[in-house]
Amino acid sequence: LEGGTKQAVMRKKIITHYIYNGTSTITELAKELDLSVPTVTKFIDEMCAEGYLNNYGKLETTGGRHPSLYGLNPNSGYFMGVEVSMSEVNIGIINFKGDMIHAKRHIPFVAKNTLESLDDFCTIVKDFMDETNLDKEKLLNINVNLIGRVNSDLGYSYSVFNLSERPLTELLSEKLGGLRVSIDN
């Protein structure tokens, strides 16, 4: 999806549609995206085969053919949110549909601008991931919300974990097994 091609943009639009609308038929989606039914059908078939969408069965109608309802496959991907304060960490994981899967709040932690503090933070995140038993391949992004000054576009924190010339996002990704990490404030 990050490629920026027309196909990738269309897939993002389809995913966004299902995030906001839950389920819908191919005809409803085609009308929403201003595309032909055959074009939308091709995208839906591909995304179902890849596991991003599910066929949720037939829509009951009073007559005629019963169209199929499609929607996001909640288990196709997960997102982790991590909030870091001066004295604690809060962590949660949501599925692809936005449902909370697992959360842990008020984990004691002292945020310092040291390598030891960064390592302690990464241990907390890894332990949480181990508790969930989720397939790490399906963890699409870990978003870390930090206190202080942050440049989320470049991945730098200027207040906490400002330990290297490299972006913090790179350091965290490396320490968390290569998972994609973003930061914000």
mmCIF file with all atom_site columns, C-alpha atoms in Angstrom:
data_model
loop_
_atom_site.group_PDB
_atom_site.id
_atom_site.type_symbol
_atom_site.label_atom_id
_atom_site.label_alt_id
_atom_site.label_comp_id
_atom_site.label_asym_id
_atom_site.label_entity_id
_atom_site.label_seq_id
_atom_site.pdbx_PDB_ins_code
_atom_site.Cartn_x
_atom_site.Cartn_y
_atom_site.Cartn_z
_atom_site.occupancy
_atom_site.B_iso_or_equiv
_atom_site.pdbx_formal_charge
_atom_site.auth_seq_id
_atom_site.auth_comp_id
_atom_site.auth_asym_id
_atom_site.auth_atom_id
_atom_site.pdbx_PDB_model_num
ATOM 1   C CA . LEU A 1 1   ? 0.000   0.000   0.000   1.00 0.00 ? 1   LEU A CA 1
ATOM 2   C CA . GLU A 1 2   ? 2.942   2.313   0.480   1.00 0.00 ? 2   GLU A CA 1
ATOM 3   C CA . GLY A 1 3   ? 3.920   2.146   -3.189  1.00 0.00 ? 3   GLY A CA 1
ATOM 4   C CA . GLY A 1 4   ? 1.698   5.063   -4.171  1.00 0.00 ? 4   GLY A CA 1
ATOM 5   C CA . THR A 1 5   ? 0.503   3.344   -7.360  1.00 0.00 ? 5   THR A CA 1
ATOM 6   C CA . LYS A 1 6   ? -3.077  3.771   -8.548  1.00 0.00 ? 6   LYS A CA 1
ATOM 7   C CA . GLN A 1 7   ? -3.799  0.261   -7.333  1.00 0.00 ? 7   GLN A CA 1
ATOM 8   C CA . ALA A 1 8   ? -2.351  1.023   -3.890  1.00 0.00 ? 8   ALA A CA 1
ATOM 9   C CA . VAL A 1 9   ? -4.382  4.238   -3.646  1.00 0.00 ? 9   VAL A CA 1
ATOM 10  C CA . MET A 1 10  ? -7.552  2.332   -4.565  1.00 0.00 ? 10  MET A CA 1
ATOM 11  C CA . ARG A 1 11  ? -6.851  -0.338  -1.945  1.00 0.00 ? 11  ARG A CA 1
ATOM 12  C CA . LYS A 1 12  ? -6.414  2.387   0.676   1.00 0.00 ? 12  LYS A CA 1
ATOM 13  C CA . LYS A 1 13  ? -9.751  3.888   -0.354  1.00 0.00 ? 13  LYS A CA 1
ATOM 14  C CA . ILE A 1 14  ? -11.440 0.497   -0.058  1.00 0.00 ? 14  ILE A CA 1
ATOM 15  C CA . ILE A 1 15  ? -9.932  -0.117  3.387   1.00 0.00 ? 15  ILE A CA 1
ATOM 16  C CA . THR A 1 16  ? -10.956 3.378   4.498   1.00 0.00 ? 16  THR A CA 1
ATOM 17  C CA . HIS A 1 17  ? -14.490 2.778   3.215   1.00 0.00 ? 17  HIS A CA 1
ATOM 18  C CA . TYR A 1 18  ? -14.805 -0.404  5.268   1.00 0.00 ? 18  TYR A CA 1
ATOM 19  C CA . ILE A 1 19  ? -13.279 1.196   8.367   1.00 0.00 ? 19  ILE A CA 1
ATOM 20  C CA . TYR A 1 20  ? -16.034 3.830   8.326   1.00 0.00 ? 20  TYR A CA 1
ATOM 21  C CA . ASN A 1 21  ? -18.923 1.726   6.983   1.00 0.00 ? 21  ASN A CA 1
ATOM 22  C CA . GLY A 1 22  ? -18.379 -1.749  8.429   1.00 0.00 ? 22  GLY A CA 1
ATOM 23  C CA . THR A 1 23  ? -19.779 -3.930  5.664   1.00 0.00 ? 23  THR A CA 1
ATOM 24  C CA . SER A 1 24  ? -21.185 -3.117  2.250   1.00 0.00 ? 24  SER A CA 1
ATOM 25  C CA . THR A 1 25  ? -21.952 -4.713  -1.083  1.00 0.00 ? 25  THR A CA 1
ATOM 26  C CA . ILE A 1 26  ? -19.798 -4.399  -4.181  1.00 0.00 ? 26  ILE A CA 1
ATOM 27  C CA . THR A 1 27  ? -22.468 -2.192  -5.777  1.00 0.00 ? 27  THR A CA 1
ATOM 28  C CA . GLU A 1 28  ? -22.492 0.178   -2.782  1.00 0.00 ? 28  GLU A CA 1
ATOM 29  C CA . LEU A 1 29  ? -18.690 0.337   -2.798  1.00 0.00 ? 29  LEU A CA 1
ATOM 30  C CA . ALA A 1 30  ? -18.594 0.961   -6.573  1.00 0.00 ? 30  ALA A CA 1
ATOM 31  C CA . LYS A 1 31  ? -21.042 3.839   -6.176  1.00 0.00 ? 31  LYS A CA 1
ATOM 32  C CA . GLU A 1 32  ? -19.058 5.307   -3.261  1.00 0.00 ? 32  GLU A CA 1
ATOM 33  C CA . LEU A 1 33  ? -15.745 5.131   -5.153  1.00 0.00 ? 33  LEU A CA 1
ATOM 34  C CA . ASP A 1 34  ? -17.271 6.109   -8.513  1.00 0.00 ? 34  ASP A CA 1
ATOM 35  C CA . LEU A 1 35  ? -15.902 2.981   -10.201 1.00 0.00 ? 35  LEU A CA 1
ATOM 36  C CA . SER A 1 36  ? -17.437 0.235   -12.302 1.00 0.00 ? 36  SER A CA 1
ATOM 37  C CA . VAL A 1 37  ? -18.755 -2.895  -10.597 1.00 0.00 ? 37  VAL A CA 1
ATOM 38  C CA . PRO A 1 38  ? -16.301 -5.156  -12.515 1.00 0.00 ? 38  PRO A CA 1
ATOM 39  C CA . THR A 1 39  ? -13.343 -3.024  -11.399 1.00 0.00 ? 39  THR A CA 1
ATOM 40  C CA . VAL A 1 40  ? -14.456 -3.090  -7.757  1.00 0.00 ? 40  VAL A CA 1
ATOM 41  C CA . THR A 1 41  ? -15.160 -6.833  -7.997  1.00 0.00 ? 41  THR A CA 1
ATOM 42  C CA . LYS A 1 42  ? -11.565 -7.400  -9.157  1.00 0.00 ? 42  LYS A CA 1
ATOM 43  C CA . PHE A 1 43  ? -10.171 -5.433  -6.193  1.00 0.00 ? 43  PHE A CA 1
ATOM 44  C CA . ILE A 1 44  ? -12.483 -7.171  -3.713  1.00 0.00 ? 44  ILE A CA 1
ATOM 45  C CA . ASP A 1 45  ? -11.566 -10.628 -5.033  1.00 0.00 ? 45  ASP A CA 1
ATOM 46  C CA . GLU A 1 46  ? -7.836  -9.845  -4.775  1.00 0.00 ? 46  GLU A CA 1
ATOM 47  C CA . MET A 1 47  ? -8.141  -8.384  -1.272  1.00 0.00 ? 47  MET A CA 1
ATOM 48  C CA . CYS A 1 48  ? -10.224 -11.375 -0.100  1.00 0.00 ? 48  CYS A CA 1
ATOM 49  C CA . ALA A 1 49  ? -7.598  -13.769 -1.498  1.00 0.00 ? 49  ALA A CA 1
ATOM 50  C CA . GLU A 1 50  ? -4.868  -11.818 0.337   1.00 0.00 ? 50  GLU A CA 1
ATOM 51  C CA . GLY A 1 51  ? -6.856  -12.007 3.582   1.00 0.00 ? 51  GLY A CA 1
ATOM 52  C CA . TYR A 1 52  ? -7.604  -8.290  4.050   1.00 0.00 ? 52  TYR A CA 1
ATOM 53  C CA . LEU A 1 53  ? -11.343 -8.605  3.411   1.00 0.00 ? 53  LEU A CA 1
ATOM 54  C CA . ASN A 1 54  ? -13.959 -11.217 4.299   1.00 0.00 ? 54  ASN A CA 1
ATOM 55  C CA . ASN A 1 55  ? -17.185 -12.206 2.598   1.00 0.00 ? 55  ASN A CA 1
ATOM 56  C CA . TYR A 1 56  ? -19.765 -11.913 5.387   1.00 0.00 ? 56  TYR A CA 1
ATOM 57  C CA . GLY A 1 57  ? -22.542 -13.701 3.515   1.00 0.00 ? 57  GLY A CA 1
ATOM 58  C CA . LYS A 1 58  ? -25.598 -12.677 1.542   1.00 0.00 ? 58  LYS A CA 1
ATOM 59  C CA . LEU A 1 59  ? -27.673 -9.581  2.235   1.00 0.00 ? 59  LEU A CA 1
ATOM 60  C CA . GLU A 1 60  ? -31.330 -10.436 2.750   1.00 0.00 ? 60  GLU A CA 1
ATOM 61  C CA . THR A 1 61  ? -33.494 -8.611  0.220   1.00 0.00 ? 61  THR A CA 1
ATOM 62  C CA . THR A 1 62  ? -37.184 -8.803  -0.643  1.00 0.00 ? 62  THR A CA 1
ATOM 63  C CA . GLY A 1 63  ? -36.561 -9.995  -4.185  1.00 0.00 ? 63  GLY A CA 1
ATOM 64  C CA . GLY A 1 64  ? -34.010 -10.682 -6.852  1.00 0.00 ? 64  GLY A CA 1
ATOM 65  C CA . ARG A 1 65  ? -30.440 -11.741 -6.291  1.00 0.00 ? 65  ARG A CA 1
ATOM 66  C CA . HIS A 1 66  ? -28.997 -11.509 -2.815  1.00 0.00 ? 66  HIS A CA 1
ATOM 67  C CA . PRO A 1 67  ? -25.755 -9.474  -2.955  1.00 0.00 ? 67  PRO A CA 1
ATOM 68  C CA . SER A 1 68  ? -22.786 -10.463 -0.806  1.00 0.00 ? 68  SER A CA 1
ATOM 69  C CA . LEU A 1 69  ? -21.617 -8.270  2.051   1.00 0.00 ? 69  LEU A CA 1
ATOM 70  C CA . TYR A 1 70  ? -17.895 -7.636  2.359   1.00 0.00 ? 70  TYR A CA 1
ATOM 71  C CA . GLY A 1 71  ? -15.880 -6.072  5.163   1.00 0.00 ? 71  GLY A CA 1
ATOM 72  C CA . LEU A 1 72  ? -12.458 -5.956  6.786   1.00 0.00 ? 72  LEU A CA 1
ATOM 73  C CA . ASN A 1 73  ? -10.926 -9.154  8.129   1.00 0.00 ? 73  ASN A CA 1
ATOM 74  C CA . PRO A 1 74  ? -10.194 -8.166  11.741  1.00 0.00 ? 74  PRO A CA 1
ATOM 75  C CA . ASN A 1 75  ? -7.325  -10.655 12.021  1.00 0.00 ? 75  ASN A CA 1
ATOM 76  C CA . SER A 1 76  ? -5.441  -9.545  8.918   1.00 0.00 ? 76  SER A CA 1
ATOM 77  C CA . GLY A 1 77  ? -3.392  -6.978  10.806  1.00 0.00 ? 77  GLY A CA 1
ATOM 78  C CA . TYR A 1 78  ? -2.849  -5.278  14.155  1.00 0.00 ? 78  TYR A CA 1
ATOM 79  C CA . PHE A 1 79  ? -1.647  -1.916  15.411  1.00 0.00 ? 79  PHE A CA 1
ATOM 80  C CA . MET A 1 80  ? -0.018  -1.191  18.763  1.00 0.00 ? 80  MET A CA 1
ATOM 81  C CA . GLY A 1 81  ? -0.244  2.123   20.570  1.00 0.00 ? 81  GLY A CA 1
ATOM 82  C CA . VAL A 1 82  ? 2.221   2.917   23.356  1.00 0.00 ? 82  VAL A CA 1
ATOM 83  C CA . GLU A 1 83  ? 1.853   6.005   25.532  1.00 0.00 ? 83  GLU A CA 1
ATOM 84  C CA . VAL A 1 84  ? 4.940   7.005   27.515  1.00 0.00 ? 84  VAL A CA 1
ATOM 85  C CA . SER A 1 85  ? 4.706   9.450   30.423  1.00 0.00 ? 85  SER A CA 1
ATOM 86  C CA . MET A 1 86  ? 7.332   10.371  32.988  1.00 0.00 ? 86  MET A CA 1
ATOM 87  C CA . SER A 1 87  ? 6.239   7.609   35.363  1.00 0.00 ? 87  SER A CA 1
ATOM 88  C CA . GLU A 1 88  ? 4.312   4.972   33.424  1.00 0.00 ? 88  GLU A CA 1
ATOM 89  C CA . VAL A 1 89  ? 3.544   3.287   30.113  1.00 0.00 ? 89  VAL A CA 1
ATOM 90  C CA . ASN A 1 90  ? 0.115   2.424   28.690  1.00 0.00 ? 90  ASN A CA 1
ATOM 91  C CA . ILE A 1 91  ? -0.086  -0.082  25.828  1.00 0.00 ? 91  ILE A CA 1
ATOM 92  C CA . GLY A 1 92  ? -2.905  -1.358  23.658  1.00 0.00 ? 92  GLY A CA 1
ATOM 93  C CA . ILE A 1 93  ? -3.359  -3.434  20.509  1.00 0.00 ? 93  ILE A CA 1
ATOM 94  C CA . ILE A 1 94  ? -6.244  -3.011  18.087  1.00 0.00 ? 94  ILE A CA 1
ATOM 95  C CA . ASN A 1 95  ? -7.177  -5.285  15.219  1.00 0.00 ? 95  ASN A CA 1
ATOM 96  C CA . PHE A 1 96  ? -7.626  -4.229  11.601  1.00 0.00 ? 96  PHE A CA 1
ATOM 97  C CA . LYS A 1 97  ? -11.230 -3.193  12.294  1.00 0.00 ? 97  LYS A CA 1
ATOM 98  C CA . GLY A 1 98  ? -10.221 -1.003  15.251  1.00 0.00 ? 98  GLY A CA 1
ATOM 99  C CA . ASP A 1 99  ? -11.410 -3.305  18.053  1.00 0.00 ? 99  ASP A CA 1
ATOM 100 C CA . MET A 1 100 ? -9.247  -3.334  21.196  1.00 0.00 ? 100 MET A CA 1
ATOM 101 C CA . ILE A 1 101 ? -7.640  -6.788  21.510  1.00 0.00 ? 101 ILE A CA 1
ATOM 102 C CA . HIS A 1 102 ? -5.457  -6.344  24.569  1.00 0.00 ? 102 HIS A CA 1
ATOM 103 C CA . ALA A 1 103 ? -4.464  -3.428  26.777  1.00 0.00 ? 103 ALA A CA 1
ATOM 104 C CA . LYS A 1 104 ? -2.334  -2.853  29.820  1.00 0.00 ? 104 LYS A CA 1
ATOM 105 C CA . ARG A 1 105 ? -2.325  0.417   31.723  1.00 0.00 ? 105 ARG A CA 1
ATOM 106 C CA . HIS A 1 106 ? -0.180  2.060   34.384  1.00 0.00 ? 106 HIS A CA 1
ATOM 107 C CA . ILE A 1 107 ? 2.953   -0.031  33.837  1.00 0.00 ? 107 ILE A CA 1
ATOM 108 C CA . PRO A 1 108 ? 5.588   1.567   36.102  1.00 0.00 ? 108 PRO A CA 1
ATOM 109 C CA . PHE A 1 109 ? 8.382   3.212   34.131  1.00 0.00 ? 109 PHE A CA 1
ATOM 110 C CA . VAL A 1 110 ? 10.750  6.129   34.648  1.00 0.00 ? 110 VAL A CA 1
ATOM 111 C CA . ALA A 1 111 ? 11.361  8.003   31.389  1.00 0.00 ? 111 ALA A CA 1
ATOM 112 C CA . LYS A 1 112 ? 14.957  9.217   31.188  1.00 0.00 ? 112 LYS A CA 1
ATOM 113 C CA . ASN A 1 113 ? 17.205  10.230  28.359  1.00 0.00 ? 113 ASN A CA 1
ATOM 114 C CA . THR A 1 114 ? 19.463  7.190   28.835  1.00 0.00 ? 114 THR A CA 1
ATOM 115 C CA . LEU A 1 115 ? 20.191  3.976   26.973  1.00 0.00 ? 115 LEU A CA 1
ATOM 116 C CA . GLU A 1 116 ? 19.141  2.000   30.056  1.00 0.00 ? 116 GLU A CA 1
ATOM 117 C CA . SER A 1 117 ? 15.748  3.696   30.065  1.00 0.00 ? 117 SER A CA 1
ATOM 118 C CA . LEU A 1 118 ? 15.327  2.959   26.354  1.00 0.00 ? 118 LEU A CA 1
ATOM 119 C CA . ASP A 1 119 ? 16.221  -0.700  26.955  1.00 0.00 ? 119 ASP A CA 1
ATOM 120 C CA . ASP A 1 120 ? 13.741  -0.882  29.864  1.00 0.00 ? 120 ASP A CA 1
ATOM 121 C CA . PHE A 1 121 ? 11.058  0.608   27.622  1.00 0.00 ? 121 PHE A CA 1
ATOM 122 C CA . CYS A 1 122 ? 11.753  -1.945  24.863  1.00 0.00 ? 122 CYS A CA 1
ATOM 123 C CA . THR A 1 123 ? 11.574  -4.777  27.418  1.00 0.00 ? 123 THR A CA 1
ATOM 124 C CA . ILE A 1 124 ? 8.116   -3.555  28.500  1.00 0.00 ? 124 ILE A CA 1
ATOM 125 C CA . VAL A 1 125 ? 6.926   -3.502  24.880  1.00 0.00 ? 125 VAL A CA 1
ATOM 126 C CA . LYS A 1 126 ? 8.405   -6.944  24.100  1.00 0.00 ? 126 LYS A CA 1
ATOM 127 C CA . ASP A 1 127 ? 6.870   -8.466  27.248  1.00 0.00 ? 127 ASP A CA 1
ATOM 128 C CA . PHE A 1 128 ? 3.493   -7.048  26.269  1.00 0.00 ? 128 PHE A CA 1
ATOM 129 C CA . MET A 1 129 ? 3.793   -8.494  22.762  1.00 0.00 ? 129 MET A CA 1
ATOM 130 C CA . ASP A 1 130 ? 4.679   -11.891 24.238  1.00 0.00 ? 130 ASP A CA 1
ATOM 131 C CA . GLU A 1 131 ? 1.549   -11.752 26.443  1.00 0.00 ? 131 GLU A CA 1
ATOM 132 C CA . THR A 1 132 ? -0.712  -11.280 23.430  1.00 0.00 ? 132 THR A CA 1
ATOM 133 C CA . ASN A 1 133 ? 0.516   -14.290 21.417  1.00 0.00 ? 133 ASN A CA 1
ATOM 134 C CA . LEU A 1 134 ? -0.225  -12.391 18.187  1.00 0.00 ? 134 LEU A CA 1
ATOM 135 C CA . ASP A 1 135 ? 1.615   -13.174 14.988  1.00 0.00 ? 135 ASP A CA 1
ATOM 136 C CA . LYS A 1 136 ? 4.294   -10.441 14.913  1.00 0.00 ? 136 LYS A CA 1
ATOM 137 C CA . GLU A 1 137 ? 4.234   -10.581 11.103  1.00 0.00 ? 137 GLU A CA 1
ATOM 138 C CA . LYS A 1 138 ? 0.723   -9.119  11.316  1.00 0.00 ? 138 LYS A CA 1
ATOM 139 C CA . LEU A 1 139 ? 1.755   -6.246  13.593  1.00 0.00 ? 139 LEU A CA 1
ATOM 140 C CA . LEU A 1 140 ? 1.634   -3.456  11.004  1.00 0.00 ? 140 LEU A CA 1
ATOM 141 C CA . ASN A 1 141 ? 2.851   -0.557  13.139  1.00 0.00 ? 141 ASN A CA 1
ATOM 142 C CA . ILE A 1 142 ? 3.816   0.386   16.676  1.00 0.00 ? 142 ILE A CA 1
ATOM 143 C CA . ASN A 1 143 ? 3.011   4.025   17.356  1.00 0.00 ? 143 ASN A CA 1
ATOM 144 C CA . VAL A 1 144 ? 4.832   5.455   20.364  1.00 0.00 ? 144 VAL A CA 1
ATOM 145 C CA . ASN A 1 145 ? 3.391   8.613   21.910  1.00 0.00 ? 145 ASN A CA 1
ATOM 146 C CA . LEU A 1 146 ? 6.223   10.398  23.732  1.00 0.00 ? 146 LEU A CA 1
ATOM 147 C CA . ILE A 1 147 ? 6.357   13.318  26.120  1.00 0.00 ? 147 ILE A CA 1
ATOM 148 C CA . GLY A 1 148 ? 8.396   16.331  25.085  1.00 0.00 ? 148 GLY A CA 1
ATOM 149 C CA . ARG A 1 149 ? 9.456   17.624  21.699  1.00 0.00 ? 149 ARG A CA 1
ATOM 150 C CA . VAL A 1 150 ? 9.078   15.186  18.796  1.00 0.00 ? 150 VAL A CA 1
ATOM 151 C CA . ASN A 1 151 ? 9.519   15.369  15.033  1.00 0.00 ? 151 ASN A CA 1
ATOM 152 C CA . SER A 1 152 ? 7.155   12.621  13.926  1.00 0.00 ? 152 SER A CA 1
ATOM 153 C CA . ASP A 1 153 ? 7.920   13.094  10.213  1.00 0.00 ? 153 ASP A CA 1
ATOM 154 C CA . LEU A 1 154 ? 11.643  12.406  10.661  1.00 0.00 ? 154 LEU A CA 1
ATOM 155 C CA . GLY A 1 155 ? 11.280  10.030  13.639  1.00 0.00 ? 155 GLY A CA 1
ATOM 156 C CA . TYR A 1 156 ? 13.287  12.042  16.168  1.00 0.00 ? 156 TYR A CA 1
ATOM 157 C CA . SER A 1 157 ? 12.600  12.759  19.831  1.00 0.00 ? 157 SER A CA 1
ATOM 158 C CA . TYR A 1 158 ? 14.435  15.728  21.276  1.00 0.00 ? 158 TYR A CA 1
ATOM 159 C CA . SER A 1 159 ? 13.396  15.176  24.896  1.00 0.00 ? 159 SER A CA 1
ATOM 160 C CA . VAL A 1 160 ? 13.287  11.459  25.742  1.00 0.00 ? 160 VAL A CA 1
ATOM 161 C CA . PHE A 1 161 ? 15.541  8.789   24.188  1.00 0.00 ? 161 PHE A CA 1
ATOM 162 C CA . ASN A 1 162 ? 17.557  11.406  22.274  1.00 0.00 ? 162 ASN A CA 1
ATOM 163 C CA . LEU A 1 163 ? 20.643  9.199   22.275  1.00 0.00 ? 163 LEU A CA 1
ATOM 164 C CA . SER A 1 164 ? 21.925  9.003   18.733  1.00 0.00 ? 164 SER A CA 1
ATOM 165 C CA . GLU A 1 165 ? 22.210  10.775  15.410  1.00 0.00 ? 165 GLU A CA 1
ATOM 166 C CA . ARG A 1 166 ? 19.902  8.071   14.035  1.00 0.00 ? 166 ARG A CA 1
ATOM 167 C CA . PRO A 1 167 ? 16.151  8.596   14.234  1.00 0.00 ? 167 PRO A CA 1
ATOM 168 C CA . LEU A 1 168 ? 14.530  7.098   17.321  1.00 0.00 ? 168 LEU A CA 1
ATOM 169 C CA . THR A 1 169 ? 12.145  5.212   15.056  1.00 0.00 ? 169 THR A CA 1
ATOM 170 C CA . GLU A 1 170 ? 15.136  3.322   13.586  1.00 0.00 ? 170 GLU A CA 1
ATOM 171 C CA . LEU A 1 171 ? 16.549  2.521   17.028  1.00 0.00 ? 171 LEU A CA 1
ATOM 172 C CA . LEU A 1 172 ? 13.190  1.299   18.313  1.00 0.00 ? 172 LEU A CA 1
ATOM 173 C CA . SER A 1 173 ? 12.559  -0.759  15.203  1.00 0.00 ? 173 SER A CA 1
ATOM 174 C CA . GLU A 1 174 ? 15.966  -2.388  15.563  1.00 0.00 ? 174 GLU A CA 1
ATOM 175 C CA . LYS A 1 175 ? 15.474  -3.128  19.274  1.00 0.00 ? 175 LYS A CA 1
ATOM 176 C CA . LEU A 1 176 ? 11.941  -4.473  18.680  1.00 0.00 ? 176 LEU A CA 1
ATOM 177 C CA . GLY A 1 177 ? 12.917  -7.047  16.086  1.00 0.00 ? 177 GLY A CA 1
ATOM 178 C CA . GLY A 1 178 ? 12.560  -5.004  12.907  1.00 0.00 ? 178 GLY A CA 1
ATOM 179 C CA . LEU A 1 179 ? 8.922   -4.038  13.428  1.00 0.00 ? 179 LEU A CA 1
ATOM 180 C CA . ARG A 1 180 ? 7.729   -0.774  11.910  1.00 0.00 ? 180 ARG A CA 1
ATOM 181 C CA . VAL A 1 181 ? 7.679   2.038   14.501  1.00 0.00 ? 181 VAL A CA 1
ATOM 182 C CA . SER A 1 182 ? 6.417   5.605   14.364  1.00 0.00 ? 182 SER A CA 1
ATOM 183 C CA . ILE A 1 183 ? 6.505   8.269   17.052  1.00 0.00 ? 183 ILE A CA 1
ATOM 184 C CA . ASP A 1 184 ? 4.396   11.290  17.876  1.00 0.00 ? 184 ASP A CA 1
ATOM 185 C CA . ASN A 1 185 ? 3.483   13.608  20.708  1.00 0.00 ? 185 ASN A CA 1
#
